[in-house]
Short mmCIF file of C-alpha atoms in Angstrom, two decimals:
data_model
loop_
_atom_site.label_atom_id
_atom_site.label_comp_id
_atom_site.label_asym_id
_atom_site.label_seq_id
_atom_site.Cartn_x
_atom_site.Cartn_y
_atom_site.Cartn_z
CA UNK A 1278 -7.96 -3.36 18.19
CA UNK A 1279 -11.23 -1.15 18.19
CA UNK A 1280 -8.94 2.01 17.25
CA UNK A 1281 -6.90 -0.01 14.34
CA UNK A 1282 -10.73 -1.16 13.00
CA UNK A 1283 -11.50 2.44 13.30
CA UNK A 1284 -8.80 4.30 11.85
CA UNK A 1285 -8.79 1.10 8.73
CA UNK A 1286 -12.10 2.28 7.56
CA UNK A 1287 -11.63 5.64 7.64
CA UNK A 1288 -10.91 6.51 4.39
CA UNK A 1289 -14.07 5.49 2.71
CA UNK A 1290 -15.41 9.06 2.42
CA UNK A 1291 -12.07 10.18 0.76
CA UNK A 1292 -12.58 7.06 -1.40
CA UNK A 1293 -12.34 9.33 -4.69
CA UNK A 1294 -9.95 11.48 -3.52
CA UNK A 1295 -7.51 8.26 -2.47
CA UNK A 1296 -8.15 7.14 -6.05
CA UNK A 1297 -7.20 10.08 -7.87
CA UNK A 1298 -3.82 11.43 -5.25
CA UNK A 1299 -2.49 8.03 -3.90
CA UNK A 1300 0.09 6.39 -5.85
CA UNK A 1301 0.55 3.30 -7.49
CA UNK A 1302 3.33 0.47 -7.05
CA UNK A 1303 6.50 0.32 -9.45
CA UNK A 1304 5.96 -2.28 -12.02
CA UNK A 1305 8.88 -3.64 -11.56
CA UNK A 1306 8.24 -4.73 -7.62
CA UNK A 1307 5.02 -6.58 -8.71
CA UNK A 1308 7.16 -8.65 -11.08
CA UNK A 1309 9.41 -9.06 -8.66
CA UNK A 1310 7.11 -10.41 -5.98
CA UNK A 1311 5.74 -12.40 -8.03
CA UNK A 1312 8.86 -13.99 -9.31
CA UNK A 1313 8.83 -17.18 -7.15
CA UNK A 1314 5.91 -18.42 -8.66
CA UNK A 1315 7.79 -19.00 -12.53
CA UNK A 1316 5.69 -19.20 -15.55
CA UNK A 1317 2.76 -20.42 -14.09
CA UNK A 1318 -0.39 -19.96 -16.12
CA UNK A 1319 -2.37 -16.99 -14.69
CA UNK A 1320 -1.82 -17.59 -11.17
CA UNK A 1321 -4.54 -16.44 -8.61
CA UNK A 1322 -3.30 -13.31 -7.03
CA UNK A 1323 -4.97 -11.79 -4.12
CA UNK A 1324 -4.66 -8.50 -2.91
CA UNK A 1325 -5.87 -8.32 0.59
CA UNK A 1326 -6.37 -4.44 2.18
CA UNK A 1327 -7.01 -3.28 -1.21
CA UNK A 1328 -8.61 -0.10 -1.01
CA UNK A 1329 -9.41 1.86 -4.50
CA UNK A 1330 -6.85 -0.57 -6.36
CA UNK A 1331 -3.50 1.41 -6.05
CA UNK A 1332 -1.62 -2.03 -6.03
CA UNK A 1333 -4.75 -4.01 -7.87
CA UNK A 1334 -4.33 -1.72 -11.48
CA UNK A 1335 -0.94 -3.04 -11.35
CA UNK A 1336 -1.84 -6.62 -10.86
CA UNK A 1337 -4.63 -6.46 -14.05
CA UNK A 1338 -1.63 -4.91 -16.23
CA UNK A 1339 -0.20 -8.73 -15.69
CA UNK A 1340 -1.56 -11.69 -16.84
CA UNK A 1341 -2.75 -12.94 -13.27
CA UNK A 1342 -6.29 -13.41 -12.00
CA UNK A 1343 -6.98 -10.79 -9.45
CA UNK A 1344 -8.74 -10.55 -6.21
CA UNK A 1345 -9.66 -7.81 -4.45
CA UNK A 1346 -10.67 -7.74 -0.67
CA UNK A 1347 -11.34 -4.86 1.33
CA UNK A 1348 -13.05 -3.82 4.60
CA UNK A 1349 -14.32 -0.44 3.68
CA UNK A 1350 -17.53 -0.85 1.30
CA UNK A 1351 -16.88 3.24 -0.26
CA UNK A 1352 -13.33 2.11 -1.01
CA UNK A 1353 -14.24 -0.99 -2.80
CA UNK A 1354 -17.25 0.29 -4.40
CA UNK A 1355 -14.36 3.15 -6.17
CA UNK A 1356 -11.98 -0.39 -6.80
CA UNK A 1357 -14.97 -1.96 -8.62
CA UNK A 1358 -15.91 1.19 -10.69
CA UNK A 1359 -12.71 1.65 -11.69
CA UNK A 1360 -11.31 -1.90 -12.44
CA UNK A 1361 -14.79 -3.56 -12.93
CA UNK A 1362 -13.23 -7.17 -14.67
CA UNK A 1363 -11.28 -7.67 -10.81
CA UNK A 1364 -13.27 -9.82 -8.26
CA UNK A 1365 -14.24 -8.06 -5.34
CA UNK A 1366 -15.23 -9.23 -1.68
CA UNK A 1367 -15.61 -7.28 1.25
CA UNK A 1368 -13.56 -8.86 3.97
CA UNK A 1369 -10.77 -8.56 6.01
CA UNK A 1370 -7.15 -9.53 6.58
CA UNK A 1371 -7.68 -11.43 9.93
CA UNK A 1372 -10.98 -12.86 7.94
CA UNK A 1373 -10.77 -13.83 4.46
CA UNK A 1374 -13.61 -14.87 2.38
CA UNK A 1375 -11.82 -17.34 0.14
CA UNK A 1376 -11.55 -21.52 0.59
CA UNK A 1377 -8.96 -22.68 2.01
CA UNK A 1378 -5.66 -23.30 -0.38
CA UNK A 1379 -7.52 -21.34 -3.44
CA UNK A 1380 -4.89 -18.22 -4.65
CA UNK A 1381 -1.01 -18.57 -5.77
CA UNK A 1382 -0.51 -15.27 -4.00
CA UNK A 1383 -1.49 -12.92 -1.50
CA UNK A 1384 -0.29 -9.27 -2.13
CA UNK A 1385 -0.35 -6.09 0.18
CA UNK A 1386 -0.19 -2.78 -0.70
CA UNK A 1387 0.87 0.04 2.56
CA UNK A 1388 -1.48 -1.75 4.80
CA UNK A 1389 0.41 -4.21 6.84
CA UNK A 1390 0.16 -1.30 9.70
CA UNK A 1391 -3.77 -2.00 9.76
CA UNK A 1392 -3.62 -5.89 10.72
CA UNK A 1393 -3.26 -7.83 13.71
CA UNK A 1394 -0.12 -9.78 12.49
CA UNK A 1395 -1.05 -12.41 14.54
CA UNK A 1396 -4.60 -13.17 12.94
CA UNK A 1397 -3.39 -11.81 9.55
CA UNK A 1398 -0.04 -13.62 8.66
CA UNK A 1399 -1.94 -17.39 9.35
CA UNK A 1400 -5.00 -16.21 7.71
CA UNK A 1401 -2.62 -15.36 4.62
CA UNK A 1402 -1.02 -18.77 4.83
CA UNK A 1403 -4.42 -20.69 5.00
CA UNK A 1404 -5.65 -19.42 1.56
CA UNK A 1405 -2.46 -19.99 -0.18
CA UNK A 1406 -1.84 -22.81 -2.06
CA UNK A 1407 1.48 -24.80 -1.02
CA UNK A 1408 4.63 -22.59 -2.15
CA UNK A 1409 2.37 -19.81 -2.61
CA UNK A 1410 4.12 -16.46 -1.94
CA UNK A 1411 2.82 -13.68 0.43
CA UNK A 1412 4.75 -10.27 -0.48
CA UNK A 1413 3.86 -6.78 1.30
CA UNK A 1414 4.60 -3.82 -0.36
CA UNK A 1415 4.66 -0.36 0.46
CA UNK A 1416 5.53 3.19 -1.03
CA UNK A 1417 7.91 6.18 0.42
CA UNK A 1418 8.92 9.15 -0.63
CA UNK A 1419 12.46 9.09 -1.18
CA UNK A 1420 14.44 11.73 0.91
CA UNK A 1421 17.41 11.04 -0.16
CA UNK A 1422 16.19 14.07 -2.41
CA UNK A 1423 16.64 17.19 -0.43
CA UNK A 1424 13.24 18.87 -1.32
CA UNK A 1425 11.49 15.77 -0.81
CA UNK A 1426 12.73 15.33 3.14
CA UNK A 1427 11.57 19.00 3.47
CA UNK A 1428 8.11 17.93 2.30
CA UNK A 1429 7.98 14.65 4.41
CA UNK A 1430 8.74 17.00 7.16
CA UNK A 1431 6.04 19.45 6.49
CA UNK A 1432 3.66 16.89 6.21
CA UNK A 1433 4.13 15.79 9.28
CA UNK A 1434 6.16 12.91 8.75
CA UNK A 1435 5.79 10.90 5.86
CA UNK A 1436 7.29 7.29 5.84
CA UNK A 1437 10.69 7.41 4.07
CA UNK A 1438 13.56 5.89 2.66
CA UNK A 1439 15.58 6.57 5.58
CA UNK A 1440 12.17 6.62 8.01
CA UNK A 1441 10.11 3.82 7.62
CA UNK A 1442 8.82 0.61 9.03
CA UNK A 1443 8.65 -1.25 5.84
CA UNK A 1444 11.48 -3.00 6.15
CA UNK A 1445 11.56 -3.94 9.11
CA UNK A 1446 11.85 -8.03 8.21
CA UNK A 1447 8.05 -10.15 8.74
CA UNK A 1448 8.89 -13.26 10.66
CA UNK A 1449 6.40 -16.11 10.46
CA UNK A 1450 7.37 -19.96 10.96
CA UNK A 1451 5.08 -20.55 8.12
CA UNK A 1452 6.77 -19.13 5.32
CA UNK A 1453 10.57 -19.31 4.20
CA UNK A 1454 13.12 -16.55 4.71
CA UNK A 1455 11.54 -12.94 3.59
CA UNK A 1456 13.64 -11.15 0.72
CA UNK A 1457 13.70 -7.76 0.15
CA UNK A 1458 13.99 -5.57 -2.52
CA UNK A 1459 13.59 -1.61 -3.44
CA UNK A 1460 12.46 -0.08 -6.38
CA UNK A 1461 12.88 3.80 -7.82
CA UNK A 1462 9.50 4.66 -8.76
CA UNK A 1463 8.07 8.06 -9.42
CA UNK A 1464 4.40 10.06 -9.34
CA UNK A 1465 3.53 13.16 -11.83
CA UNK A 1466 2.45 15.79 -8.90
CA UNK A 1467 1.57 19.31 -8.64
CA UNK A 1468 2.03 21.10 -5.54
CA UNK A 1469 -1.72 21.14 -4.98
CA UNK A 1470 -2.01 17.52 -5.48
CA UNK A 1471 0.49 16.96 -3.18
CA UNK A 1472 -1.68 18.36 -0.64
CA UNK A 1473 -4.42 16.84 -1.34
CA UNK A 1474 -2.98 13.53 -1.05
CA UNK A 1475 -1.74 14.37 2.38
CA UNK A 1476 -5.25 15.07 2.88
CA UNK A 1477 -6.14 11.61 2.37
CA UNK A 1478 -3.78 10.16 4.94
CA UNK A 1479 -5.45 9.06 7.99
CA UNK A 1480 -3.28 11.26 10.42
CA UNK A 1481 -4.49 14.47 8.72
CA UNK A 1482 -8.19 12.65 8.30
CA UNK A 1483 -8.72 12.24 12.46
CA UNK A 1484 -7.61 15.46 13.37
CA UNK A 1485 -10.20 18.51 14.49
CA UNK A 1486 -11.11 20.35 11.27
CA UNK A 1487 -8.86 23.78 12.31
CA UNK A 1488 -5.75 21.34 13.02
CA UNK A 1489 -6.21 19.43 9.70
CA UNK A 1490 -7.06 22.84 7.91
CA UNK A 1491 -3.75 24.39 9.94
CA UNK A 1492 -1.43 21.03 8.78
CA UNK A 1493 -2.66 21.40 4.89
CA UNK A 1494 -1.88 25.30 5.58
CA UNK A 1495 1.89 24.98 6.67
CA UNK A 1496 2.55 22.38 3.93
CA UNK A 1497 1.42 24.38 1.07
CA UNK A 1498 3.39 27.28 2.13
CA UNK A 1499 6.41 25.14 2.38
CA UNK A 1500 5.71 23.67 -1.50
CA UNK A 1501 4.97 27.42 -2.71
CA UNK A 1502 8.73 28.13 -1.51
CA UNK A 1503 10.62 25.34 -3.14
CA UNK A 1504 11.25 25.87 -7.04
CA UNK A 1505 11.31 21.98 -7.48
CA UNK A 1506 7.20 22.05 -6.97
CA UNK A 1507 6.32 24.55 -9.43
CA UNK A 1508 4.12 23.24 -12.45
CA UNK A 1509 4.32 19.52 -12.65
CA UNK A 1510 6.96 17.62 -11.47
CA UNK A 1511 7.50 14.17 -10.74
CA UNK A 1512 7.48 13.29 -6.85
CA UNK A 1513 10.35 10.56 -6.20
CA UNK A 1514 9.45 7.37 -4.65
CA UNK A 1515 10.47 4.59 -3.47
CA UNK A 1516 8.76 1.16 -3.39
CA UNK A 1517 9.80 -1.68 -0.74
CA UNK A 1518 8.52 -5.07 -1.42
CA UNK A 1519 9.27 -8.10 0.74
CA UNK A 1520 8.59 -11.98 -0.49
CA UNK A 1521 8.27 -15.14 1.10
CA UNK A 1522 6.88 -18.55 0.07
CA UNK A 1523 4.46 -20.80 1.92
CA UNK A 1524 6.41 -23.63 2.97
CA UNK A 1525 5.06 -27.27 3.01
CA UNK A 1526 3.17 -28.17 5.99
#
């Protein structure tokens, strides 16, 4: 637990960095997560894991209300300068500072891999309101693309289409049968940003100085020798997004 804390806060001093490399989530999976809850009137949406607000930016392009909650103060201080109308709490997954019963949805963005499922997934269901919907979501490169498997390679291993946890089904008594859905999504990249948003990940972040410096050395060289990378380009992506509703108690 002490080494999932640990490597869950380690981002904050990449906090701008993760702002300006990570990517956001495909429109169209927010929507789509969001679905179940029909035409309500500006439902309560919380995003729980936050970050810088990859996933929240999408939320405030909705009409929703949003809330932010993250365990890194850096990271949320770059969410709140950057999306200043959101409200933001420092918190965690397992421990949620919101009432009981008080949001219409609780949202995750690449970051079910930093909660104890066990403490999480009930904590989720307490602050939902009855047939509330939790969804996680989570980006991939897609290597289905040939140049992009060569880069997820070279970078060590980057979760995939074809290599990836994400949809591996959640299973919780407390909530209905999860769906799940992909969605094509895409990022405007240079080769250079591309390593610097490996840069950001936590793998490369733990690692000795000379190893990180060697790992951001060998995947450059491999982007210099593809023509797809030259200029800008847009990196394909993937976005996996599972739903489920809260059922009645």
């Amino acid at each position: 637990m002490a080494d999932r804390v640990h490597r869950g806060t380690v981002f904050g001093t990449e906090a701008a960095a993760y702002a300006a490399h990570r990517p956001g989530y495909a429109a169209a999976a927010i929507r789509w997560a969001l679905a179940p809850l029909g035409p309500s009137a500006r439902p309560r949406v919380l995003d729980v894991g936050a970050g810088t607000g990859k996933l929240t930016e999408g939320l405030v392009a909705l009409p929703v209300q949003t809330v932010a909650v993250e365990p890194d103060p850096a990271m949320l201080a770059e969410l709140t300068a950057r999306l200043p109308q959101v409200e933001a709490r420092i918190g965690t997954a397992e421990r949620i500072p919101l009432p009981d019963a008080s949001v219409d949805a609780v949202l995750v963005g690449t970051a079910m891999h930093w909660f104890d499922p066990h403490r999480a997934i009930p904590e989720f269901a307490r602050v939902l309101r009855p047939g509330g919907v939790f969804a996680p979501l989570a980006n991939v490169v897609d290597d289905r693309v040939d140049w992009v498997a060569g880069y997820a390679v070279a970078a060590g291993g980057l979760p995939s289409h074809r290599n990836n946890s994400a949809r591996r089904p959640v299973r919780h008594p407390g909530f209905s049968r999860f769906e799940l859905a992909e969605f094509p999504h895409t990022q405007r990249r240079t080769a250079a940003g591309l390593v610097a948003t490996v840069a950001t990940h936590s793998d490369t972040l733990m690692r000795p100085a000379d190893q990180r410096a060697a790992k951001l050395n060998r995947l450059a060289a491999y982007l210099r020798g593809r023509p797809e990378t030259e200029g800008e380009f847009d990196l394909p992506l993937v976005t996996l997004a599972q739903r489920a509703r809260l059922e009645p108690a």
